[in-house]
């Protein structure tokens, strides 16, 4: 019942993810951070098999760092997205990674961007994206209320509406959510939405 | 194909590895490089040839980052350096991936030295023709470290060291003048050592400073300012020597 969604606003991009780590009917923990900070200006929200998620996201992050040391400049968001898609595609017919990713980034030249990358290596550049059962509700809410060039407050309000919808309509809704934002000042955690303390 | 398996580095009758010693010769012909360890700063300085007027100097970075907290300068064959640096950078990230911790300076030095040694004991390859100066802060204890490796694959830690052209003169100078320094004093000591063998001027030396915050390459203007300070101190010392003699 993992929920990850994101959207692009005016000069920033937002990624929201639930923070539950679940095995069958047991909740291991409800403060698992699934949005990895790839580098100073990139966020990667990942959902799916926990082991694959950790393995793949850490691998991508280290390769992004390596690129930066080798070339003296960071990867663009588009390049990082395509690198990820390539890795997923290569592994797909042998040993697929069961991870779905929402990649948000800010580049000085092109501004904020959001990429939808699913486990069978689909890559789409989008304004809003969502994965999991929660996507039925968050995508519908975003389709109804999303406008291009929203302010941070408006986007957070929309994210809250999505979380509210997920909480009320999804049969086993996650307890807590984390919101992370990336803009010209970098990628950072914005806030949490908790119903339980961990 | 079997012909290329024969080792290039073989023992001589009196126990020398000539290929390794020739590699050390290549290092001795390379540009001068110096490293000085302070209490909170480590400085790397490298000689820059000023004869290349049309070259874009930004594309020739002689002091490089291996990771956020580790930097390397070298003397010798620069193309060999590129290969070693690339492998070291991969190892830094690989270490972070497998154990979720950054490398220590000693670990990455041991890795680079191990690579250099491998090429003295393999078929059909020659040793790397460079010595490296590796600096960094231990990510856990915050203690600064300076290490040197050479083509034979040996490595050791130093308070200050020099390699490349005229390294003996620089090392003598450092042995005479080394003391525990910090911040700007460490930078001055490193540049003073380099100036022993390099023509004066900011455009002939490249200096980088490693602090806990990371690696910072000094601008030409900054280097010129320190050089001017050093020259002024030298002139004052000369004048003081001559002064008392005139009075008699």
GROMACS .gro file of C-alpha atoms in nm:
model
  446
    1UNK     CA    1   0.000   0.000   0.000
    2UNK     CA    2   0.294   0.232  -0.070
    3UNK     CA    3   0.212   0.580  -0.193
    4UNK     CA    4   0.454   0.805  -0.373
    5UNK     CA    5   0.351   1.111  -0.570
    6UNK     CA    6   0.500   1.437  -0.693
    7UNK     CA    7   0.430   1.756  -0.881
    8UNK     CA    8   0.605   2.054  -1.037
    9UNK     CA    9   0.537   2.408  -0.922
   10UNK     CA   10   0.676   2.753  -0.999
   11UNK     CA   11   1.051   2.715  -0.962
   12UNK     CA   12   1.031   2.399  -0.750
   13UNK     CA   13   0.927   2.033  -0.753
   14UNK     CA   14   0.768   1.837  -0.473
   15UNK     CA   15   0.781   1.467  -0.386
   16UNK     CA   16   0.558   1.308  -0.122
   17UNK     CA   17   0.602   0.951   0.001
   18UNK     CA   18   0.453   0.738   0.274
   19UNK     CA   19   0.697   0.624   0.540
   20UNK     CA   20   0.573   0.276   0.625
   21UNK     CA   21   0.790  -0.035   0.600
   22UNK     CA   22   0.550  -0.329   0.586
   23UNK     CA   23   0.584  -0.708   0.569
   24UNK     CA   24   0.255  -0.890   0.517
   25UNK     CA   25   0.041  -0.772   0.810
   26UNK     CA   26   0.326  -0.633   1.020
   27UNK     CA   27   0.437  -0.270   1.011
   28UNK     CA   28   0.814  -0.279   1.077
   29UNK     CA   29   0.842   0.096   1.115
   30UNK     CA   30   0.645   0.405   1.018
   31UNK     CA   31   0.933   0.648   0.969
   32UNK     CA   32   1.116   0.489   0.676
   33UNK     CA   33   1.250   0.765   0.450
   34UNK     CA   34   1.182   0.657   0.091
   35UNK     CA   35   1.281   0.985  -0.072
   36UNK     CA   36   1.654   0.978  -0.131
   37UNK     CA   37   1.848   1.299  -0.186
   38UNK     CA   38   2.052   1.206  -0.494
   39UNK     CA   39   2.268   1.515  -0.494
   40UNK     CA   40   2.233   1.879  -0.400
   41UNK     CA   41   1.945   1.939  -0.643
   42UNK     CA   42   1.777   1.604  -0.701
   43UNK     CA   43   1.518   1.402  -0.510
   44UNK     CA   44   1.423   1.044  -0.579
   45UNK     CA   45   1.106   0.901  -0.426
   46UNK     CA   46   1.105   0.524  -0.462
   47UNK     CA   47   0.845   0.258  -0.387
   48UNK     CA   48   0.843  -0.118  -0.431
   49UNK     CA   49   1.039  -0.415  -0.296
   50UNK     CA   50   1.235  -0.285   0.001
   51UNK     CA   51   1.556  -0.465  -0.085
   52UNK     CA   52   1.548  -0.363  -0.450
   53UNK     CA   53   1.459  -0.007  -0.351
   54UNK     CA   54   1.763   0.027  -0.123
   55UNK     CA   55   1.995  -0.150  -0.366
   56UNK     CA   56   1.890   0.046  -0.671
   57UNK     CA   57   1.862   0.392  -0.517
   58UNK     CA   58   2.199   0.364  -0.340
   59UNK     CA   59   2.362   0.238  -0.661
   60UNK     CA   60   2.220   0.530  -0.857
   61UNK     CA   61   2.327   0.780  -0.593
   62UNK     CA   62   2.688   0.658  -0.588
   63UNK     CA   63   2.706   0.666  -0.967
   64UNK     CA   64   2.569   1.020  -0.973
   65UNK     CA   65   2.843   1.119  -0.724
   66UNK     CA   66   3.108   0.943  -0.933
   67UNK     CA   67   2.999   1.133  -1.243
   68UNK     CA   68   3.038   1.457  -1.052
   69UNK     CA   69   3.392   1.373  -0.933
   70UNK     CA   70   3.497   1.256  -1.277
   71UNK     CA   71   3.359   1.551  -1.470
   72UNK     CA   72   3.359   1.836  -1.221
   73UNK     CA   73   2.993   1.917  -1.287
   74UNK     CA   74   2.674   1.745  -1.169
   75UNK     CA   75   2.446   1.541  -1.394
   76UNK     CA   76   2.134   1.715  -1.522
   77UNK     CA   77   1.802   1.576  -1.399
   78UNK     CA   78   1.726   1.450  -1.750
   79UNK     CA   79   2.059   1.269  -1.768
   80UNK     CA   80   2.007   1.110  -1.426
   81UNK     CA   81   1.657   0.998  -1.526
   82UNK     CA   82   1.786   0.841  -1.846
   83UNK     CA   83   2.071   0.673  -1.660
   84UNK     CA   84   1.821   0.518  -1.418
   85UNK     CA   85   1.596   0.405  -1.701
   86UNK     CA   86   1.894   0.246  -1.873
   87UNK     CA   87   1.992   0.051  -1.561
   88UNK     CA   88   1.635  -0.069  -1.510
   89UNK     CA   89   1.607  -0.169  -1.876
   90UNK     CA   90   1.934  -0.363  -1.872
   91UNK     CA   91   1.831  -0.559  -1.563
   92UNK     CA   92   1.475  -0.609  -1.680
   93UNK     CA   93   1.514  -0.926  -1.885
   94UNK     CA   94   1.743  -1.096  -1.637
   95UNK     CA   95   1.688  -0.978  -1.282
   96UNK     CA   96   1.441  -0.690  -1.272
   97UNK     CA   97   1.444  -0.426  -0.999
   98UNK     CA   98   1.091  -0.403  -0.859
   99UNK     CA   99   1.115  -0.029  -0.790
  100UNK     CA  100   0.899   0.260  -0.907
  101UNK     CA  101   1.058   0.602  -0.896
  102UNK     CA  102   0.949   0.963  -0.904
  103UNK     CA  103   1.255   1.178  -0.978
  104UNK     CA  104   1.240   1.550  -0.908
  105UNK     CA  105   1.522   1.788  -0.987
  106UNK     CA  106   1.616   2.149  -1.035
  107UNK     CA  107   1.863   2.254  -1.305
  108UNK     CA  108   1.988   2.611  -1.335
  109UNK     CA  109   1.926   2.625  -1.708
  110UNK     CA  110   1.593   2.444  -1.734
  111UNK     CA  111   1.430   2.491  -1.394
  112UNK     CA  112   1.235   2.224  -1.207
  113UNK     CA  113   1.142   1.891  -1.366
  114UNK     CA  114   0.969   1.568  -1.268
  115UNK     CA  115   1.018   1.221  -1.413
  116UNK     CA  116   0.801   0.910  -1.384
  117UNK     CA  117   1.012   0.591  -1.401
  118UNK     CA  118   0.840   0.261  -1.340
  119UNK     CA  119   0.984  -0.083  -1.275
  120UNK     CA  120   0.972  -0.194  -1.639
  121UNK     CA  121   1.181   0.105  -1.738
  122UNK     CA  122   0.911   0.339  -1.860
  123UNK     CA  123   1.034   0.697  -1.859
  124UNK     CA  124   0.807   0.998  -1.886
  125UNK     CA  125   0.874   1.364  -1.817
  126UNK     CA  126   0.561   1.490  -1.643
  127UNK     CA  127   0.410   1.768  -1.433
  128UNK     CA  128   0.249   1.532  -1.186
  129UNK     CA  129   0.313   1.165  -1.113
  130UNK     CA  130   0.200   0.898  -0.869
  131UNK     CA  131   0.262   0.531  -0.791
  132UNK     CA  132   0.086   0.264  -0.589
  133UNK     CA  133  -0.274   0.219  -0.479
  134UNK     CA  134  -0.261   0.574  -0.351
  135UNK     CA  135  -0.220   0.693  -0.709
  136UNK     CA  136  -0.589   0.623  -0.779
  137UNK     CA  137  -0.673   0.896  -0.533
  138UNK     CA  138  -0.377   1.135  -0.555
  139UNK     CA  139  -0.377   1.143  -0.935
  140UNK     CA  140  -0.750   1.216  -0.939
  141UNK     CA  141  -0.708   1.496  -0.685
  142UNK     CA  142  -0.415   1.643  -0.879
  143UNK     CA  143  -0.603   1.619  -1.210
  144UNK     CA  144  -0.883   1.820  -1.053
  145UNK     CA  145  -0.682   2.084  -0.864
  146UNK     CA  146  -0.335   2.105  -1.021
  147UNK     CA  147  -0.244   2.420  -1.209
  148UNK     CA  148   0.093   2.493  -1.367
  149UNK     CA  149   0.309   2.746  -1.176
  150UNK     CA  150   0.158   2.695  -0.831
  151UNK     CA  151   0.332   2.850  -0.533
  152UNK     CA  152   0.488   2.630  -0.264
  153UNK     CA  153   0.193   2.692  -0.032
  154UNK     CA  154  -0.062   2.603  -0.300
  155UNK     CA  155   0.129   2.285  -0.390
  156UNK     CA  156   0.160   2.181  -0.024
  157UNK     CA  157  -0.213   2.242   0.015
  158UNK     CA  158  -0.280   2.015  -0.285
  159UNK     CA  159  -0.043   1.752  -0.142
  160UNK     CA  160  -0.238   1.769   0.185
  161UNK     CA  161  -0.563   1.720  -0.003
  162UNK     CA  162  -0.415   1.412  -0.172
  163UNK     CA  163  -0.294   1.271   0.161
  164UNK     CA  164  -0.639   1.337   0.311
  165UNK     CA  165  -0.802   1.150   0.023
  166UNK     CA  166  -0.563   0.855   0.059
  167UNK     CA  167  -0.619   0.843   0.436
  168UNK     CA  168  -0.994   0.837   0.406
  169UNK     CA  169  -1.041   0.614   0.100
  170UNK     CA  170  -0.754   0.359   0.100
  171UNK     CA  171  -0.840   0.051   0.306
  172UNK     CA  172  -0.494   0.018   0.467
  173UNK     CA  173  -0.369   0.372   0.443
  174UNK     CA  174  -0.011   0.448   0.552
  175UNK     CA  175   0.019   0.621   0.886
  176UNK     CA  176   0.280   0.887   0.811
  177UNK     CA  177   0.400   1.081   0.508
  178UNK     CA  178   0.709   1.286   0.435
  179UNK     CA  179   0.723   1.580   0.195
  180UNK     CA  180   1.048   1.684   0.031
  181UNK     CA  181   1.104   1.980  -0.197
  182UNK     CA  182   1.375   2.082  -0.445
  183UNK     CA  183   1.429   2.432  -0.581
  184UNK     CA  184   1.716   2.662  -0.674
  185UNK     CA  185   1.842   2.647  -0.315
  186UNK     CA  186   1.868   2.270  -0.320
  187UNK     CA  187   1.687   1.954  -0.218
  188UNK     CA  188   1.562   1.928   0.138
  189UNK     CA  189   1.299   1.782   0.363
  190UNK     CA  190   0.995   2.006   0.390
  191UNK     CA  191   0.770   1.849   0.650
  192UNK     CA  192   0.599   1.536   0.780
  193UNK     CA  193   0.233   1.442   0.809
  194UNK     CA  194   0.201   1.207   1.104
  195UNK     CA  195  -0.081   1.013   1.262
  196UNK     CA  196   0.149   0.796   1.475
  197UNK     CA  197   0.477   0.855   1.658
  198UNK     CA  198   0.753   0.602   1.593
  199UNK     CA  199   4.983  -1.425  -2.761
  200UNK     CA  200   5.188  -1.626  -2.514
  201UNK     CA  201   5.481  -1.400  -2.590
  202UNK     CA  202   5.310  -1.104  -2.420
  203UNK     CA  203   5.271  -1.288  -2.092
  204UNK     CA  204   5.633  -1.246  -2.005
  205UNK     CA  205   5.683  -1.005  -1.722
  206UNK     CA  206   5.844  -0.673  -1.807
  207UNK     CA  207   5.940  -0.617  -1.445
  208UNK     CA  208   6.189  -0.889  -1.356
  209UNK     CA  209   6.459  -0.902  -1.093
  210UNK     CA  210   6.815  -0.812  -1.188
  211UNK     CA  211   7.099  -1.032  -1.057
  212UNK     CA  212   7.165  -0.789  -0.773
  213UNK     CA  213   6.806  -0.775  -0.659
  214UNK     CA  214   6.684  -0.458  -0.834
  215UNK     CA  215   6.359  -0.411  -1.022
  216UNK     CA  216   6.491  -0.190  -1.301
  217UNK     CA  217   6.152  -0.111  -1.450
  218UNK     CA  218   6.039   0.027  -1.114
  219UNK     CA  219   6.358   0.229  -1.081
  220UNK     CA  220   6.314   0.364  -1.435
  221UNK     CA  221   5.960   0.457  -1.338
  222UNK     CA  222   6.104   0.652  -1.044
  223UNK     CA  223   6.325   0.831  -1.298
  224UNK     CA  224   6.012   0.929  -1.487
  225UNK     CA  225   5.876   1.068  -1.162
  226UNK     CA  226   6.194   1.267  -1.110
  227UNK     CA  227   6.139   1.431  -1.446
  228UNK     CA  228   5.780   1.521  -1.364
  229UNK     CA  229   5.672   1.856  -1.228
  230UNK     CA  230   5.742   1.939  -0.865
  231UNK     CA  231   5.468   1.867  -0.614
  232UNK     CA  232   5.463   1.938  -0.242
  233UNK     CA  233   5.228   1.852   0.043
  234UNK     CA  234   5.228   1.998   0.395
  235UNK     CA  235   5.014   1.880   0.682
  236UNK     CA  236   4.893   2.136   0.939
  237UNK     CA  237   4.671   2.093   1.240
  238UNK     CA  238   4.351   2.197   1.064
  239UNK     CA  239   4.465   2.239   0.705
  240UNK     CA  240   4.656   2.032   0.451
  241UNK     CA  241   4.808   2.208   0.153
  242UNK     CA  242   4.901   2.064  -0.186
  243UNK     CA  243   5.112   2.262  -0.428
  244UNK     CA  244   5.214   2.174  -0.781
  245UNK     CA  245   5.447   2.340  -1.031
  246UNK     CA  246   5.280   2.468  -1.345
  247UNK     CA  247   5.475   2.508  -1.666
  248UNK     CA  248   5.423   2.858  -1.796
  249UNK     CA  249   5.540   2.801  -2.153
  250UNK     CA  250   5.201   2.697  -2.284
  251UNK     CA  251   5.037   3.026  -2.377
  252UNK     CA  252   4.755   2.901  -2.598
  253UNK     CA  253   4.647   2.621  -2.366
  254UNK     CA  254   4.330   2.662  -2.163
  255UNK     CA  255   4.474   2.606  -1.816
  256UNK     CA  256   4.135   2.518  -1.668
  257UNK     CA  257   4.142   2.188  -1.855
  258UNK     CA  258   4.466   2.085  -1.685
  259UNK     CA  259   4.380   2.038  -1.321
  260UNK     CA  260   4.680   1.889  -1.142
  261UNK     CA  261   4.522   1.865  -0.797
  262UNK     CA  262   4.206   1.657  -0.805
  263UNK     CA  263   3.927   1.545  -0.575
  264UNK     CA  264   3.891   1.174  -0.514
  265UNK     CA  265   3.597   1.224  -0.279
  266UNK     CA  266   3.450   1.509  -0.076
  267UNK     CA  267   3.724   1.474   0.185
  268UNK     CA  268   4.021   1.337  -0.012
  269UNK     CA  269   4.244   1.506  -0.269
  270UNK     CA  270   4.542   1.393  -0.473
  271UNK     CA  271   4.837   1.556  -0.647
  272UNK     CA  272   5.097   1.367  -0.845
  273UNK     CA  273   5.427   1.390  -1.028
  274UNK     CA  274   5.513   1.186  -1.334
  275UNK     CA  275   5.318   1.052  -1.630
  276UNK     CA  276   4.989   1.239  -1.631
  277UNK     CA  277   4.814   0.986  -1.854
  278UNK     CA  278   4.894   0.710  -1.604
  279UNK     CA  279   4.760   0.943  -1.335
  280UNK     CA  280   4.424   0.965  -1.511
  281UNK     CA  281   4.385   0.587  -1.497
  282UNK     CA  282   4.478   0.564  -1.127
  283UNK     CA  283   4.259   0.860  -1.032
  284UNK     CA  284   3.962   0.712  -1.215
  285UNK     CA  285   4.002   0.377  -1.040
  286UNK     CA  286   4.044   0.551  -0.704
  287UNK     CA  287   3.729   0.758  -0.756
  288UNK     CA  288   3.532   0.445  -0.835
  289UNK     CA  289   3.673   0.276  -0.525
  290UNK     CA  290   3.571   0.572  -0.305
  291UNK     CA  291   3.210   0.542  -0.423
  292UNK     CA  292   3.218   0.163  -0.414
  293UNK     CA  293   3.334   0.172  -0.052
  294UNK     CA  294   3.050   0.412   0.034
  295UNK     CA  295   2.805   0.179  -0.139
  296UNK     CA  296   2.912  -0.143   0.032
  297UNK     CA  297   2.978  -0.020   0.387
  298UNK     CA  298   2.784   0.310   0.387
  299UNK     CA  299   3.087   0.496   0.515
  300UNK     CA  300   3.340   0.723   0.343
  301UNK     CA  301   3.693   0.591   0.292
  302UNK     CA  302   3.972   0.683   0.530
  303UNK     CA  303   4.282   0.845   0.376
  304UNK     CA  304   4.485   0.537   0.468
  305UNK     CA  305   4.240   0.302   0.298
  306UNK     CA  306   4.241   0.480  -0.035
  307UNK     CA  307   4.619   0.524  -0.020
  308UNK     CA  308   4.657   0.152   0.043
  309UNK     CA  309   4.426   0.087  -0.251
  310UNK     CA  310   4.621   0.310  -0.491
  311UNK     CA  311   4.953   0.169  -0.368
  312UNK     CA  312   4.814  -0.180  -0.413
  313UNK     CA  313   4.723  -0.099  -0.773
  314UNK     CA  314   5.070   0.038  -0.840
  315UNK     CA  315   5.225  -0.278  -0.693
  316UNK     CA  316   5.003  -0.506  -0.901
  317UNK     CA  317   5.152  -0.359  -1.215
  318UNK     CA  318   5.503  -0.449  -1.099
  319UNK     CA  319   5.410  -0.814  -1.072
  320UNK     CA  320   5.199  -0.876  -1.382
  321UNK     CA  321   5.270  -1.005  -1.728
  322UNK     CA  322   5.303  -0.774  -2.022
  323UNK     CA  323   5.246  -0.449  -1.832
  324UNK     CA  324   5.474  -0.174  -1.710
  325UNK     CA  325   5.454   0.006  -1.376
  326UNK     CA  326   5.265   0.334  -1.339
  327UNK     CA  327   5.511   0.619  -1.386
  328UNK     CA  328   5.394   0.843  -1.107
  329UNK     CA  329   5.416   0.914  -0.736
  330UNK     CA  330   5.112   1.050  -0.563
  331UNK     CA  331   5.055   1.277  -0.265
  332UNK     CA  332   4.721   1.198  -0.105
  333UNK     CA  333   4.566   1.426   0.156
  334UNK     CA  334   4.247   1.428   0.352
  335UNK     CA  335   4.076   1.432   0.687
  336UNK     CA  336   3.974   1.111   0.856
  337UNK     CA  337   3.593   1.118   0.834
  338UNK     CA  338   3.549   0.989   1.190
  339UNK     CA  339   3.831   1.143   1.392
  340UNK     CA  340   3.884   1.459   1.186
  341UNK     CA  341   4.261   1.407   1.201
  342UNK     CA  342   4.444   1.541   0.892
  343UNK     CA  343   4.670   1.304   0.699
  344UNK     CA  344   4.922   1.322   0.416
  345UNK     CA  345   5.041   1.006   0.242
  346UNK     CA  346   5.278   0.939  -0.045
  347UNK     CA  347   5.282   0.643  -0.283
  348UNK     CA  348   5.542   0.560  -0.547
  349UNK     CA  349   5.572   0.333  -0.854
  350UNK     CA  350   5.694   0.040  -0.645
  351UNK     CA  351   5.369   0.040  -0.452
  352UNK     CA  352   5.508   0.145  -0.115
  353UNK     CA  353   5.328   0.411   0.084
  354UNK     CA  354   5.380   0.597   0.407
  355UNK     CA  355   5.242   0.890   0.602
  356UNK     CA  356   5.427   1.221   0.616
  357UNK     CA  357   5.413   1.552   0.798
  358UNK     CA  358   5.538   1.718   0.481
  359UNK     CA  359   5.684   1.578   0.161
  360UNK     CA  360   5.774   1.661  -0.194
  361UNK     CA  361   5.800   1.462  -0.514
  362UNK     CA  362   5.887   1.523  -0.877
  363UNK     CA  363   6.155   1.757  -1.004
  364UNK     CA  364   6.404   1.881  -0.744
  365UNK     CA  365   6.214   1.703  -0.471
  366UNK     CA  366   6.535   1.659  -0.272
  367UNK     CA  367   6.587   2.034  -0.238
  368UNK     CA  368   6.226   2.084  -0.137
  369UNK     CA  369   6.243   1.801   0.116
  370UNK     CA  370   6.563   1.945   0.265
  371UNK     CA  371   6.394   2.283   0.296
  372UNK     CA  372   6.093   2.125   0.463
  373UNK     CA  373   6.310   1.926   0.703
  374UNK     CA  374   6.483   2.246   0.807
  375UNK     CA  375   6.176   2.463   0.832
  376UNK     CA  376   5.888   2.236   0.924
  377UNK     CA  377   5.689   2.309   1.235
  378UNK     CA  378   5.329   2.247   1.336
  379UNK     CA  379   5.124   2.514   1.161
  380UNK     CA  380   4.762   2.588   1.090
  381UNK     CA  381   4.561   2.781   0.836
  382UNK     CA  382   4.749   3.049   0.644
  383UNK     CA  383   5.087   2.948   0.794
  384UNK     CA  384   5.057   2.602   0.639
  385UNK     CA  385   4.981   2.754   0.299
  386UNK     CA  386   5.284   2.982   0.332
  387UNK     CA  387   5.512   2.693   0.424
  388UNK     CA  388   5.400   2.490   0.123
  389UNK     CA  389   5.446   2.780  -0.117
  390UNK     CA  390   5.787   2.863   0.034
  391UNK     CA  391   5.898   2.507  -0.030
  392UNK     CA  392   5.776   2.522  -0.391
  393UNK     CA  393   5.943   2.858  -0.452
  394UNK     CA  394   6.278   2.696  -0.371
  395UNK     CA  395   6.261   2.519  -0.704
  396UNK     CA  396   6.001   2.703  -0.910
  397UNK     CA  397   6.012   3.046  -1.069
  398UNK     CA  398   5.836   3.305  -0.866
  399UNK     CA  399   5.479   3.396  -0.945
  400UNK     CA  400   5.120   3.285  -0.906
  401UNK     CA  401   5.099   3.167  -1.264
  402UNK     CA  402   5.372   2.908  -1.208
  403UNK     CA  403   5.218   2.726  -0.918
  404UNK     CA  404   4.883   2.565  -0.850
  405UNK     CA  405   4.783   2.543  -0.484
  406UNK     CA  406   4.486   2.371  -0.323
  407UNK     CA  407   4.388   2.373   0.043
  408UNK     CA  408   4.202   2.088   0.211
  409UNK     CA  409   4.006   2.173   0.524
  410UNK     CA  410   3.724   1.993   0.700
  411UNK     CA  411   3.485   2.177   0.465
  412UNK     CA  412   3.650   2.035   0.156
  413UNK     CA  413   3.904   2.117  -0.113
  414UNK     CA  414   3.954   2.475  -0.227
  415UNK     CA  415   4.171   2.569  -0.523
  416UNK     CA  416   4.348   2.901  -0.460
  417UNK     CA  417   4.302   3.178  -0.715
  418UNK     CA  418   4.609   3.316  -0.890
  419UNK     CA  419   4.562   3.647  -0.709
  420UNK     CA  420   4.561   3.474  -0.370
  421UNK     CA  421   4.881   3.285  -0.453
  422UNK     CA  422   5.045   3.605  -0.578
  423UNK     CA  423   4.959   3.773  -0.247
  424UNK     CA  424   5.123   3.497  -0.044
  425UNK     CA  425   5.425   3.495  -0.274
  426UNK     CA  426   5.462   3.871  -0.228
  427UNK     CA  427   5.444   3.822   0.150
  428UNK     CA  428   5.715   3.556   0.135
  429UNK     CA  429   5.942   3.771  -0.083
  430UNK     CA  430   5.899   4.064   0.154
  431UNK     CA  431   5.994   3.842   0.449
  432UNK     CA  432   6.298   3.714   0.259
  433UNK     CA  433   6.406   4.069   0.173
  434UNK     CA  434   6.365   4.175   0.535
  435UNK     CA  435   6.573   3.879   0.651
  436UNK     CA  436   6.848   3.969   0.398
  437UNK     CA  437   6.847   4.330   0.511
  438UNK     CA  438   6.871   4.225   0.877
  439UNK     CA  439   7.173   4.007   0.794
  440UNK     CA  440   7.349   4.291   0.610
  441UNK     CA  441   7.253   4.558   0.863
  442UNK     CA  442   7.470   4.470   1.166
  443UNK     CA  443   7.775   4.405   0.942
  444UNK     CA  444   7.774   4.763   0.809
  445UNK     CA  445   7.795   4.913   1.153
  446UNK     CA  446   8.153   4.798   1.217
   0.00000   0.00000   0.00000
